[in-house]
Short mmCIF file of C-alpha atoms and ligand atoms in Angstrom, two decimals:
data_model
loop_
_atom_site.label_atom_id
_atom_site.label_comp_id
_atom_site.label_asym_id
_atom_site.label_seq_id
_atom_site.Cartn_x
_atom_site.Cartn_y
_atom_site.Cartn_z
CA MET A 7 -51.60 68.12 59.11
CA SER A 8 -48.46 66.42 60.26
CA LYS A 9 -45.70 68.10 62.75
CA GLY A 10 -43.08 69.54 61.25
CA LEU A 11 -39.59 68.42 61.73
CA LEU A 12 -37.26 70.57 64.08
CA ILE A 13 -33.52 69.92 62.43
CA VAL A 14 -30.57 70.66 64.14
CA VAL A 15 -27.61 70.78 62.68
CA SER A 16 -24.07 71.19 64.30
CA GLY A 17 -20.28 70.44 63.87
CA PRO A 18 -16.97 71.55 64.10
CA SER A 19 -15.96 74.93 63.13
CA GLY A 20 -14.65 74.13 59.72
CA THR A 21 -16.95 71.28 58.79
CA GLY A 22 -18.61 73.09 56.21
CA LYS A 23 -22.37 73.04 57.98
CA GLY A 24 -23.16 76.74 56.92
CA THR A 25 -22.38 76.05 53.42
CA VAL A 26 -24.31 72.73 53.68
CA CYS A 27 -27.11 74.43 55.58
CA ALA A 28 -27.57 77.04 52.47
CA GLU A 29 -27.62 74.61 49.71
CA LEU A 30 -30.23 72.44 51.71
CA LEU A 31 -32.44 75.68 52.24
CA SER A 32 -32.17 76.44 48.46
CA GLN A 33 -33.18 73.08 47.33
CA THR A 34 -35.65 72.63 50.25
CA PRO A 35 -38.19 75.89 49.53
CA GLU A 36 -40.40 74.41 52.31
CA LEU A 37 -37.90 74.69 55.01
CA ALA A 38 -37.60 77.64 57.00
CA TYR A 39 -34.76 78.78 58.64
CA SER A 40 -34.54 80.14 62.27
CA ILE A 41 -32.69 83.13 62.28
CA SER A 42 -30.54 83.10 65.58
CA ALA A 43 -29.37 86.04 67.56
CA THR A 44 -26.09 86.98 68.64
CA THR A 45 -23.63 89.81 69.88
CA ARG A 46 -20.93 89.29 68.08
CA GLN A 47 -19.78 91.96 65.40
CA PRO A 48 -21.56 91.36 61.67
CA ARG A 49 -19.16 90.23 59.19
CA ASP A 50 -18.74 91.58 55.57
CA GLY A 51 -21.75 91.43 53.47
CA GLU A 52 -23.85 90.18 56.37
CA VAL A 53 -27.08 91.79 56.84
CA ASP A 54 -29.11 92.07 60.34
CA GLY A 55 -32.53 90.10 60.08
CA ARG A 56 -31.64 87.58 57.46
CA ASN A 57 -28.15 86.04 58.76
CA TYR A 58 -28.48 86.89 62.19
CA TYR A 59 -30.08 89.66 64.53
CA PHE A 60 -27.47 91.13 65.90
CA LEU A 61 -28.19 92.60 68.94
CA ASP A 62 -26.08 94.42 71.73
CA ARG A 63 -25.13 92.45 75.10
CA GLU A 64 -27.74 94.05 77.05
CA LYS A 65 -30.77 93.76 74.92
CA PHE A 66 -29.38 90.26 74.60
CA GLU A 67 -29.56 89.50 78.07
CA GLN A 68 -32.92 91.37 78.77
CA LEU A 69 -34.30 89.04 76.01
CA ILE A 70 -32.73 85.88 78.35
CA ALA A 71 -34.36 87.36 81.34
CA ASP A 72 -37.90 87.57 79.61
CA GLY A 73 -37.58 83.72 78.54
CA GLY A 74 -37.10 84.97 74.56
CA PHE A 75 -35.06 81.89 73.49
CA LEU A 76 -35.28 78.34 73.21
CA GLU A 77 -31.61 78.14 73.78
CA TYR A 78 -28.81 80.21 74.16
CA ALA A 79 -24.83 79.78 74.39
CA ASN A 80 -21.82 81.73 74.88
CA VAL A 81 -19.36 80.64 71.92
CA TYR A 82 -15.81 82.21 71.36
CA GLY A 83 -17.13 84.80 73.96
CA ASN A 84 -20.24 86.06 72.21
CA TYR A 85 -23.60 85.23 72.93
CA TYR A 86 -25.48 83.48 70.52
CA GLY A 87 -29.47 82.27 70.60
CA THR A 88 -32.82 80.92 69.30
CA PRO A 89 -35.36 83.13 69.37
CA LEU A 90 -38.36 81.13 70.47
CA GLY A 91 -40.30 82.83 67.68
CA LYS A 92 -43.48 80.77 67.73
CA ILE A 93 -41.21 77.74 66.79
CA GLU A 94 -43.77 75.28 68.10
CA GLU A 95 -46.64 76.83 66.65
CA ARG A 96 -45.23 76.47 63.23
CA ARG A 97 -44.22 73.13 63.67
CA ALA A 98 -47.78 72.19 64.46
CA ALA A 99 -48.87 73.85 61.57
CA GLY A 100 -46.58 71.47 59.59
CA GLN A 101 -43.65 73.75 58.95
CA ASP A 102 -40.22 72.13 59.21
CA ILE A 103 -37.50 74.18 60.81
CA LEU A 104 -33.89 74.31 60.68
CA LEU A 105 -31.42 75.29 63.34
CA GLU A 106 -27.67 75.81 62.96
CA ILE A 107 -26.36 75.89 65.88
CA ASP A 108 -23.20 74.82 68.49
CA THR A 109 -23.21 71.68 70.61
CA GLN A 110 -23.89 73.39 73.90
CA GLY A 111 -27.26 74.83 72.25
CA ALA A 112 -28.18 71.62 70.56
CA LEU A 113 -27.74 69.65 74.19
CA ASN A 114 -30.02 72.20 75.29
CA VAL A 115 -32.63 71.67 72.60
CA MET A 116 -32.22 68.10 72.94
CA GLU A 117 -33.77 68.34 76.73
CA LYS A 118 -36.41 70.67 75.65
CA CYS A 119 -37.84 69.23 72.35
CA PRO A 120 -36.74 65.48 72.48
CA ASP A 121 -38.61 64.97 69.45
CA GLY A 122 -36.07 67.23 67.15
CA LEU A 123 -33.80 65.36 64.80
CA PHE A 124 -30.30 66.07 65.51
CA ILE A 125 -27.97 66.10 62.71
CA PHE A 126 -24.31 66.37 63.54
CA LEU A 127 -21.81 67.18 60.35
CA LEU A 128 -18.73 65.37 60.62
CA PRO A 129 -15.42 66.18 58.35
CA PRO A 130 -14.04 63.09 56.28
CA SER A 131 -10.86 63.20 58.54
CA LEU A 132 -8.95 65.62 61.03
CA PRO A 133 -6.28 66.15 58.51
CA GLU A 134 -9.06 67.27 56.17
CA LEU A 135 -10.77 69.37 59.01
CA GLU A 136 -7.08 71.03 59.40
CA ARG A 137 -6.70 71.88 55.61
CA ARG A 138 -10.15 73.30 55.50
CA ILE A 139 -9.36 75.24 58.29
CA ARG A 140 -6.06 76.62 57.38
CA GLY A 141 -7.71 77.28 53.87
CA ARG A 142 -9.71 80.05 55.56
CA GLY A 143 -6.23 81.56 56.07
CA SER A 144 -7.76 83.29 58.90
CA GLU A 145 -6.09 81.44 61.86
CA THR A 146 -2.79 82.11 63.96
CA PRO A 147 -1.29 78.35 64.63
CA GLU A 148 -2.36 78.90 68.41
CA SER A 149 -5.83 79.47 67.22
CA LEU A 150 -5.62 76.53 64.56
CA ALA A 151 -4.19 74.09 67.29
CA ARG A 152 -7.29 75.40 69.70
CA ARG A 153 -10.10 74.65 67.07
CA LEU A 154 -8.62 71.42 66.18
CA GLY A 155 -8.34 70.63 69.83
CA ALA A 156 -12.46 71.62 70.37
CA ALA A 157 -13.15 69.87 67.30
CA LYS A 158 -12.08 66.50 68.95
CA GLN A 159 -14.06 66.88 71.81
CA GLU A 160 -17.10 68.34 69.69
CA ILE A 161 -16.87 65.05 67.92
CA GLU A 162 -17.30 62.85 71.21
CA ILE A 163 -20.81 64.98 71.58
CA GLY A 164 -21.91 63.68 67.76
CA ARG A 165 -22.74 60.60 69.66
CA ARG A 166 -25.49 62.10 71.55
CA TYR A 167 -26.80 63.14 67.81
CA THR A 168 -29.68 61.36 66.15
CA TYR A 169 -27.53 60.94 62.70
CA VAL A 170 -23.86 61.55 61.84
CA VAL A 171 -23.60 62.99 58.18
CA ILE A 172 -20.05 63.31 56.66
CA ASN A 173 -19.35 66.29 54.40
CA ASP A 174 -17.17 64.64 52.38
CA THR A 175 -18.75 66.73 49.43
CA VAL A 176 -21.66 69.34 49.80
CA ARG A 177 -24.03 67.72 47.12
CA GLN A 178 -23.37 64.56 49.22
CA ALA A 179 -24.13 66.02 52.64
CA VAL A 180 -27.43 67.66 51.24
CA SER A 181 -28.53 64.54 49.70
CA ARG A 182 -28.24 62.55 52.80
CA ILE A 183 -30.16 65.26 54.91
CA LYS A 184 -33.04 65.51 52.56
CA SER A 185 -32.95 61.15 52.67
CA ILE A 186 -32.98 61.58 56.38
CA MET A 187 -36.06 64.52 56.10
CA VAL A 188 -38.00 62.07 53.67
CA ALA A 189 -37.81 59.16 56.24
CA GLU A 190 -38.18 61.08 59.42
CA HIS A 191 -41.97 62.25 57.69
CA CYS A 192 -42.60 58.71 56.67
CA ARG A 193 -41.77 57.80 60.23
CA ILE A 194 -43.83 60.56 61.73
CA ASP A 195 -46.69 60.29 59.59
CA LYS A 196 -47.29 56.63 60.01
CA GLU A 197 -50.55 56.74 62.00
CA GLU A 198 -51.88 59.50 60.08
CA VAL A 199 -51.19 57.84 57.05
CA ILE A 200 -52.80 54.57 58.06
CA ALA A 201 -55.70 56.08 59.53
CA GLU A 202 -56.48 58.24 56.35
CA VAL A 203 -56.20 55.17 54.15
CA LEU A 204 -58.61 53.00 56.50
CA ASN A 205 -61.16 56.06 56.63
CA ASN A 206 -61.31 56.16 53.07
CA GLU A 207 -62.89 53.12 51.64
CA ASN A 208 -64.96 54.60 48.92
CA GLU A 209 -61.90 56.43 47.28
P1 5GP B 30 -20.40 82.22 63.59
O1 5GP B 30 -19.86 83.22 64.90
O2 5GP B 30 -18.87 81.53 62.78
O3 5GP B 30 -21.77 82.68 62.65
O4 5GP B 30 -20.89 80.96 64.67
C1 5GP B 30 -19.92 80.74 65.87
C2 5GP B 30 -20.86 78.98 66.27
O5 5GP B 30 -21.86 79.37 66.48
C3 5GP B 30 -21.47 78.12 65.16
O6 5GP B 30 -20.71 76.49 65.56
C4 5GP B 30 -22.71 78.34 65.04
O7 5GP B 30 -23.34 76.88 64.38
C5 5GP B 30 -23.36 78.57 66.47
N1 5GP B 30 -24.79 79.57 66.43
C6 5GP B 30 -25.12 80.24 65.72
N2 5GP B 30 -26.13 80.30 65.93
C7 5GP B 30 -26.64 79.82 67.32
C8 5GP B 30 -27.40 80.07 68.39
O8 5GP B 30 -28.46 80.42 67.72
N3 5GP B 30 -27.37 79.22 68.97
C9 5GP B 30 -26.17 78.82 69.66
N4 5GP B 30 -26.03 77.91 70.77
N5 5GP B 30 -25.08 78.37 68.67
C10 5GP B 30 -25.26 79.49 67.65
#
């Protein structure tokens, strides 16, 4: 049994990483999504235990103290964290796991899990990112400017990721990530595959 991939996807707000991850998961039933915990309020339609584990600050801080997170970060004033949730045991059993987390969290995972696969999603251009954020209709001019400024800084951090994938269309971005997963499995499994072929001389 070969080890499962730990796939970490990040990208600036407005890049569409939520949509890309949802489509990737629907096309890849063998991929498990790591449900994060957060202290932010649920949005309309979000379900506890499916989108996030919604915790109060006290409970979240208790979990930090108990060492219950692979990583956590403070994003826009709220805590977000990846529960340890037997990630390494599940990988050892061959399970591929997807984390959709911010860049601060991803940098921490790079330290703890250097064999992770770090994928940074990029918008096709900064004007397109601005159009996408405006399209949500939820930003004031100040918050739009803040998000765009933060996006430029985050894009620099993208250099530290294993792969950069442009989200021009969701279909193409998902197809690129699936190709990366296939390639990474071939790379990780190579020793095992060679040993298997050499050990099976008689069919
Ligand atoms: P939102 O509130 O829009 O769902 O997420 C805000 C940001 O938090 C996004 O950039 C998302 O990727 C990030 N995020 C979600 N879950 C986690 C997590 O477990 N850890 C970290 N570090 N960031 C997370």
